[in-house]
Coordinates of C-alpha atoms in Angstrom, one line a residue:
X1 CA -20.1 20.3 -4.7
X2 CA -19.2 22.3 -7.8
X3 CA -21.6 21.7 -10.6
X4 CA -20.3 20.0 -13.7
X5 CA -22.4 19.9 -16.9
X6 CA -22.2 17.0 -19.3
X7 CA -24.3 16.3 -22.3
X8 CA -26.7 13.3 -21.4
X9 CA -26.1 11.5 -24.7
X10 CA -22.3 11.7 -24.3
X11 CA -22.5 10.3 -20.8
X12 CA -24.7 7.4 -21.8
X13 CA -22.6 6.6 -24.9
X14 CA -19.3 6.9 -23.0
X15 CA -20.6 4.5 -20.3
X16 CA -21.6 2.0 -23.0
X17 CA -18.0 2.1 -24.3
X18 CA -16.6 0.2 -21.4
X19 CA -17.6 -3.2 -22.7
X20 CA -15.9 -2.6 -26.1
X21 CA -12.8 -1.1 -24.6
X22 CA -12.3 -4.0 -22.3
X23 CA -12.8 -6.7 -24.9
X24 CA -9.5 -8.4 -25.8
X25 CA -7.6 -7.1 -22.8
X26 CA -5.4 -9.7 -21.0
X27 CA -6.6 -11.0 -17.7
X28 CA -5.5 -8.9 -14.8
X29 CA -4.6 -9.8 -11.3
X30 CA -7.4 -9.4 -8.8
X31 CA -7.3 -6.2 -6.9
X32 CA -6.1 -6.9 -3.4
X33 CA -8.4 -5.8 -0.6
X34 CA -7.3 -2.6 0.9
X35 CA -6.5 -2.9 4.6
X36 CA -8.8 -1.1 7.0
X37 CA -7.5 2.2 8.2
X38 CA -6.0 2.3 11.7
X39 CA -8.5 3.6 14.3
X40 CA -8.1 7.3 15.1
X41 CA -6.9 8.2 18.5
X42 CA -9.0 10.2 21.0
X43 CA -8.6 13.9 21.6
X44 CA -8.0 15.2 25.1
X45 CA -9.7 18.6 25.7
X46 CA -10.0 19.0 22.0
X47 CA -6.3 18.4 21.2
X48 CA -4.2 15.4 20.1
X49 CA -2.0 14.6 23.0
X50 CA 1.8 15.1 22.5
X51 CA 4.0 12.0 22.7
X52 CA 5.9 10.9 25.8
X53 CA 9.1 12.4 24.4
X54 CA 7.4 15.8 24.1
X55 CA 6.8 15.8 20.3
X56 CA 5.7 18.2 19.1
X57 CA 7.2 21.0 21.2
X58 CA 7.3 23.7 18.4
X59 CA 5.4 24.6 15.3
X60 CA 5.0 22.2 12.5
X61 CA 5.8 23.4 8.9
X62 CA 4.1 22.2 5.8
X63 CA 6.3 23.2 2.8
X64 CA 4.7 23.9 -0.6
X65 CA 6.9 23.6 -3.6
X66 CA 4.9 26.1 -5.5
X67 CA 3.6 29.7 -5.4
X68 CA 1.0 30.9 -2.9
X69 CA -2.5 30.3 -4.4
X70 CA -1.5 27.2 -6.3
X71 CA -3.6 24.0 -5.9
X72 CA -1.0 22.5 -3.6
X73 CA -0.9 25.8 -1.6
X74 CA -4.7 25.9 -1.1
X75 CA -4.7 22.3 0.0
X76 CA -1.8 22.8 2.4
X77 CA -3.5 26.0 3.9
X78 CA -6.8 24.2 4.4
X79 CA -5.2 21.2 5.9
X80 CA -3.0 23.3 8.2
X81 CA -6.0 25.3 9.4
X82 CA -7.9 22.1 10.3
X83 CA -4.8 20.5 11.9
X84 CA -4.0 23.6 14.0
X85 CA -7.4 23.3 15.7
X86 CA -6.5 20.0 17.3
X87 CA -2.6 20.2 17.4
X88 CA -0.8 21.2 20.6
X89 CA 1.4 23.3 18.4
X90 CA 0.4 25.4 15.3
X91 CA 0.7 24.0 11.8
X92 CA 2.0 26.7 9.4
X93 CA 2.5 26.8 5.6
X94 CA 5.7 28.0 3.9
X95 CA 6.4 28.2 0.2
X96 CA 9.5 27.6 -1.9
X97 CA 9.4 28.5 -5.6
X98 CA 13.1 28.0 -6.3
X99 CA 12.9 24.2 -6.8
X100 CA 12.3 24.3 -10.5
X101 CA 13.6 21.1 -12.1
X102 CA 12.6 18.1 -9.9
X103 CA 10.5 19.8 -7.3
X104 CA 9.6 16.9 -5.1
X105 CA 13.1 15.5 -5.0
X106 CA 14.8 18.9 -4.6
X107 CA 12.4 19.6 -1.7
X108 CA 13.1 16.2 -0.2
X109 CA 16.9 16.8 -0.4
X110 CA 16.5 20.3 1.2
X111 CA 14.3 19.0 4.0
X112 CA 16.8 16.2 4.7
X113 CA 19.6 18.7 5.0
X114 CA 17.8 20.8 7.7
X115 CA 19.1 18.6 10.5
X116 CA 17.4 17.8 13.7
X117 CA 14.4 20.0 13.1
X118 CA 13.5 17.9 10.0
X119 CA 14.6 14.6 11.3
X120 CA 12.2 15.0 14.3
X121 CA 9.3 15.7 11.9
X122 CA 8.9 19.5 12.3
X123 CA 9.2 20.0 8.5
X124 CA 7.2 18.1 5.9
X125 CA 6.2 18.9 2.3
X126 CA 3.4 18.4 -0.2
X127 CA 3.9 16.1 -3.2
X128 CA 1.8 14.2 -5.7
X129 CA 1.8 10.6 -6.8
X130 CA 2.4 9.0 -9.2
X131 CA 3.8 12.1 -10.8
X132 CA 6.9 12.2 -8.6
X133 CA 7.6 8.5 -9.2
X134 CA 7.6 9.0 -13.0
X135 CA 10.5 11.4 -12.6
X136 CA 12.6 8.5 -11.4
X137 CA 12.2 6.6 -14.6
X138 CA 12.9 9.5 -17.0
X139 CA 15.9 11.0 -15.2
X140 CA 18.6 9.6 -12.8
X141 CA 17.3 11.7 -10.0
X142 CA 19.4 10.1 -7.3
X143 CA 22.7 11.0 -8.9
X144 CA 21.6 14.6 -9.7
X145 CA 19.7 15.4 -6.5
X146 CA 21.1 12.9 -4.0
X147 CA 17.8 11.3 -2.9
X148 CA 15.6 8.5 -4.3
X149 CA 12.5 6.5 -3.7
X150 CA 13.8 4.9 -0.5
X151 CA 14.1 8.4 1.0
X152 CA 10.5 9.4 0.3
X153 CA 9.0 9.1 3.8
X154 CA 5.3 9.4 3.1
X155 CA 3.1 10.5 6.1
X156 CA -0.4 10.5 4.7
X157 CA -2.1 10.4 1.3
X158 CA -5.0 12.9 1.7
X159 CA -6.9 13.0 -1.5
X160 CA -7.1 11.9 -5.1
X161 CA -8.2 14.1 -8.1
X162 CA -9.1 12.1 -11.2
X163 CA -7.2 12.3 -14.4
X164 CA -9.5 12.4 -17.4
X165 CA -8.8 11.6 -21.1
X166 CA -10.4 14.5 -23.0
X167 CA -10.8 15.1 -26.8
X168 CA -11.7 18.0 -28.9
X169 CA -15.3 18.6 -29.8
X170 CA -16.2 17.6 -33.4
X171 CA -13.6 14.8 -33.8
X172 CA -14.3 12.6 -36.8
X173 CA -14.9 9.5 -34.6
X174 CA -17.7 11.1 -32.6
X175 CA -17.5 11.7 -28.9
X176 CA -17.1 8.3 -27.2
X177 CA -14.2 6.1 -26.2
X178 CA -15.3 3.3 -28.4
X179 CA -15.4 5.7 -31.4
X180 CA -11.9 6.9 -30.6
X181 CA -10.6 3.3 -30.4
X182 CA -12.2 2.2 -33.6
X183 CA -10.9 5.3 -35.5
X184 CA -7.3 5.0 -34.1
X185 CA -7.1 1.3 -35.0
X186 CA -8.1 2.1 -38.6
X187 CA -5.8 5.2 -38.7
X188 CA -2.6 4.3 -36.6
X189 CA -0.8 7.3 -35.2
X190 CA -3.2 9.8 -36.8
X191 CA -4.8 10.9 -33.5
X192 CA -2.7 13.8 -32.1
X193 CA -1.9 13.5 -28.4
X194 CA -0.7 16.7 -26.7
X195 CA 1.8 15.3 -24.3
X196 CA 3.7 16.6 -21.3
X197 CA 6.7 14.6 -22.5
X198 CA 8.8 12.0 -20.7
X199 CA 8.6 12.3 -16.9
X200 CA 5.2 13.8 -17.0
X201 CA 2.6 11.9 -14.9
X202 CA -0.1 12.9 -17.4
X203 CA 2.0 11.6 -20.3
X204 CA 2.6 8.3 -18.5
X205 CA -1.1 8.0 -17.9
X206 CA -1.9 8.3 -21.6
X207 CA 0.9 6.0 -22.6
X208 CA -0.4 3.3 -20.3
X209 CA -4.0 3.8 -21.4
X210 CA -3.5 3.7 -25.1
X211 CA -1.5 0.5 -24.8
X212 CA -4.4 -1.0 -22.9
X213 CA -6.8 0.1 -25.5
X214 CA -4.6 -1.3 -28.3
X215 CA -4.1 1.9 -30.2
X216 CA -1.2 4.1 -31.4
X217 CA -1.2 7.9 -31.2
X218 CA 1.0 10.7 -32.4
X219 CA 2.7 12.3 -29.3
X220 CA 3.2 16.1 -29.6
X221 CA 5.0 17.7 -26.7
X222 CA 3.5 21.0 -25.7
X223 CA 3.6 23.2 -22.6
X224 CA 2.0 23.3 -19.2
X225 CA -1.1 21.3 -18.4
X226 CA -3.2 24.4 -19.0
X227 CA -1.5 25.0 -22.4
X228 CA -2.0 21.4 -23.4
X229 CA -5.7 21.5 -22.5
X230 CA -6.1 24.7 -24.5
X231 CA -4.4 23.1 -27.5
X232 CA -7.0 20.3 -27.5
X233 CA -9.9 22.8 -27.0
X234 CA -8.7 24.9 -29.9
X235 CA -8.4 21.9 -32.2
X236 CA -4.6 22.0 -32.4
X237 CA -4.6 18.5 -30.8
X238 CA -7.1 15.7 -30.6
X239 CA -6.7 14.1 -27.1
X240 CA -5.0 14.8 -23.8
X241 CA -5.0 13.6 -20.2
X242 CA -5.8 16.4 -17.7
X243 CA -7.1 17.1 -14.2
X244 CA -10.7 18.2 -14.0
X245 CA -9.9 21.7 -12.7
X246 CA -7.6 22.3 -15.7
X247 CA -10.0 21.4 -18.5
X248 CA -13.3 22.3 -16.8
X249 CA -13.6 25.8 -18.4
X250 CA -13.2 24.3 -21.9
X251 CA -15.8 21.6 -21.2
X252 CA -18.2 24.2 -19.9
X253 CA -17.7 26.1 -23.1
X254 CA -18.4 23.0 -25.2
X255 CA -14.9 22.8 -26.6
X256 CA -13.8 19.4 -25.1
X257 CA -15.5 16.1 -24.3
X258 CA -14.4 13.7 -21.5
X259 CA -13.9 10.1 -22.7
X260 CA -12.6 8.1 -19.7
X261 CA -11.4 8.7 -16.1
X262 CA -8.9 7.3 -13.7
X263 CA -9.8 5.5 -10.5
X264 CA -13.2 4.0 -9.5
X265 CA -16.2 4.7 -7.2
X266 CA -16.1 8.3 -8.4
X267 CA -18.7 10.9 -7.4
X268 CA -21.2 12.2 -10.0
X269 CA -21.0 13.0 -12.8
X270 CA -17.7 11.2 -13.3
X271 CA -19.2 7.9 -12.3
X272 CA -21.0 7.9 -15.7
X273 CA -17.7 7.7 -17.7
X274 CA -15.7 4.5 -18.4
X275 CA -13.2 4.4 -15.5
X276 CA -9.8 2.7 -15.4
X277 CA -10.2 0.8 -12.2
X278 CA -13.9 0.5 -12.4
X279 CA -15.8 -0.4 -15.5
X280 CA -12.7 -1.0 -17.5
X281 CA -11.3 -3.4 -14.9
X282 CA -7.7 -2.2 -14.9
X283 CA -7.1 -3.1 -11.3
X284 CA -3.4 -2.3 -11.4
X285 CA -3.9 1.1 -12.9
X286 CA -2.2 3.7 -10.5
X287 CA -3.2 6.9 -12.2
X288 CA -4.9 10.0 -10.9
X289 CA -3.3 12.7 -8.8
X290 CA -2.9 11.7 -5.2
X291 CA -1.9 14.6 -3.0
X292 CA 0.2 13.6 0.0
X293 CA 2.5 14.8 2.8
X294 CA 6.0 13.4 3.3
X295 CA 8.8 14.1 5.7
X296 CA 12.6 13.5 6.0
X297 CA 13.6 9.9 5.7
X298 CA 15.0 9.8 9.2
X299 CA 11.8 10.9 11.0
X300 CA 11.1 8.3 13.8
X301 CA 8.2 6.0 13.1
X302 CA 6.4 7.1 16.2
X303 CA 6.6 10.8 15.1
X304 CA 5.5 9.9 11.6
X305 CA 2.5 8.0 13.1
X306 CA 1.6 11.0 15.3
X307 CA 1.6 13.3 12.2
X308 CA -0.5 10.7 10.3
X309 CA -3.0 10.7 13.2
X310 CA -3.0 14.5 13.2
X311 CA -3.7 14.9 9.5
X312 CA -6.3 12.1 9.4
X313 CA -8.2 13.7 12.3
X314 CA -7.9 17.1 10.5
X315 CA -9.4 15.5 7.4
X316 CA -12.5 14.7 9.4
X317 CA -13.2 18.3 10.1
X318 CA -16.5 19.2 8.4
X319 CA -15.3 22.6 7.2
X320 CA -12.2 21.1 5.7
X321 CA -14.2 18.5 3.9
X322 CA -16.7 21.0 2.6
X323 CA -13.9 23.1 1.1
X324 CA -12.1 20.2 -0.4
X325 CA -15.2 18.5 -1.9
X326 CA -16.0 21.7 -3.9
X327 CA -13.3 20.4 -6.3
X328 CA -15.2 18.2 -8.8
X329 CA -14.4 14.6 -8.6
X330 CA -12.1 14.9 -5.6
X331 CA -12.0 11.9 -3.2
X332 CA -10.7 12.3 0.3
X333 CA -8.4 9.4 1.0
X334 CA -6.7 7.8 4.0
X335 CA -3.4 6.3 2.7
X336 CA -0.7 5.6 5.3
X337 CA 3.1 5.2 4.7
X338 CA 2.8 1.7 3.4
X339 CA -0.1 2.6 1.1
X340 CA 1.8 5.4 -0.4
X341 CA 4.8 3.1 -1.0
X342 CA 2.6 0.6 -2.7
X343 CA 1.2 3.3 -5.0
X344 CA 4.7 4.5 -5.9
X345 CA 5.8 0.9 -6.6
X346 CA 2.8 0.2 -8.8
X347 CA 3.4 3.3 -10.8
X348 CA 7.0 2.2 -11.5
X349 CA 5.9 -1.3 -12.4
X350 CA 3.3 0.1 -14.8
X351 CA 5.4 2.8 -16.5
X352 CA 8.9 1.3 -16.6
X353 CA 8.3 -1.2 -19.4
X354 CA 6.6 1.5 -21.4
X355 CA 9.6 3.8 -21.1
X356 CA 11.9 0.9 -21.9
X357 CA 9.9 0.2 -25.1
X358 CA 10.1 3.9 -26.1
X359 CA 13.8 4.0 -25.3
X360 CA 13.5 6.7 -22.7
X361 CA 14.2 4.8 -19.5
X362 CA 17.4 6.5 -18.3
X363 CA 19.1 3.4 -16.9
X364 CA 19.0 1.5 -20.2
X365 CA 21.2 4.2 -21.7
X366 CA 24.0 3.7 -19.2

């Protein structure tokens, strides 16, 4: 696994912050026990047998709504390579870079329009949650693109990359979460949050977290995830939420400090930080970037299940796991259609009242 360096004192202080940050929070519903994954089918002569109706009888396309070499592209290529080893038909990756406004939803609408080839399950696409869900709250996606949440036919949730709250080095409150909270409560809206703006999954994460912590921040909208992390590293902002691979170079250079992380049961060194679903006890917190595969809404359930089996088996491939686990903090997952729906619904339930409070929930303006 990729090596990540953290100052020992910062790790220990950040871990001790959990008790203070949790104090005063309302009681939360107990986290429901996750259902056990369905058993994996057996291979026949090293291949996953085709279904009785002959599916699949042609190549399977994984669509990436981004440029070749992007994080989604690398994931898709590695998953397709592993899946092709055990599939009776090859799995290939194609890219579309012309979906610019609402990528997931434009891709879904395009796939839906491809007719029988899509409705049988031969085209699917990569998307991330809860980012895609947040779009639905900020913009009337269904009227603009023609599809909505009910059309998002998730096949498998393959992995989660944690989202981390980072701060600039040398902040006046020190370098721990409890220091930030104490300072922000004494100085409301003085802490500068470099935000992705309404509809951004990273912004929604921060908005939910600061409310849980009982603090107010000054939201400053600024650029891409990389540009926002750079703004914090250069001292133009104070805090930000960011995936590990985006802020890693700045942390290695000593320019940013991680304060807390999404998820729970994280691999080292992220297990030393206060975690939303772990030490902080926010059991209904949906955040983190879950990378998933979805198909057309009319793919038959048996075809969707076959594809789920294919990708779950591919994710057991040792070479695939070795490549994916080089990404610091990445957790290989096993979410099925229902699990992905639950994650999307939890994200909406969490973020909708926040957007209503801020006056940016699109439906309230109708």
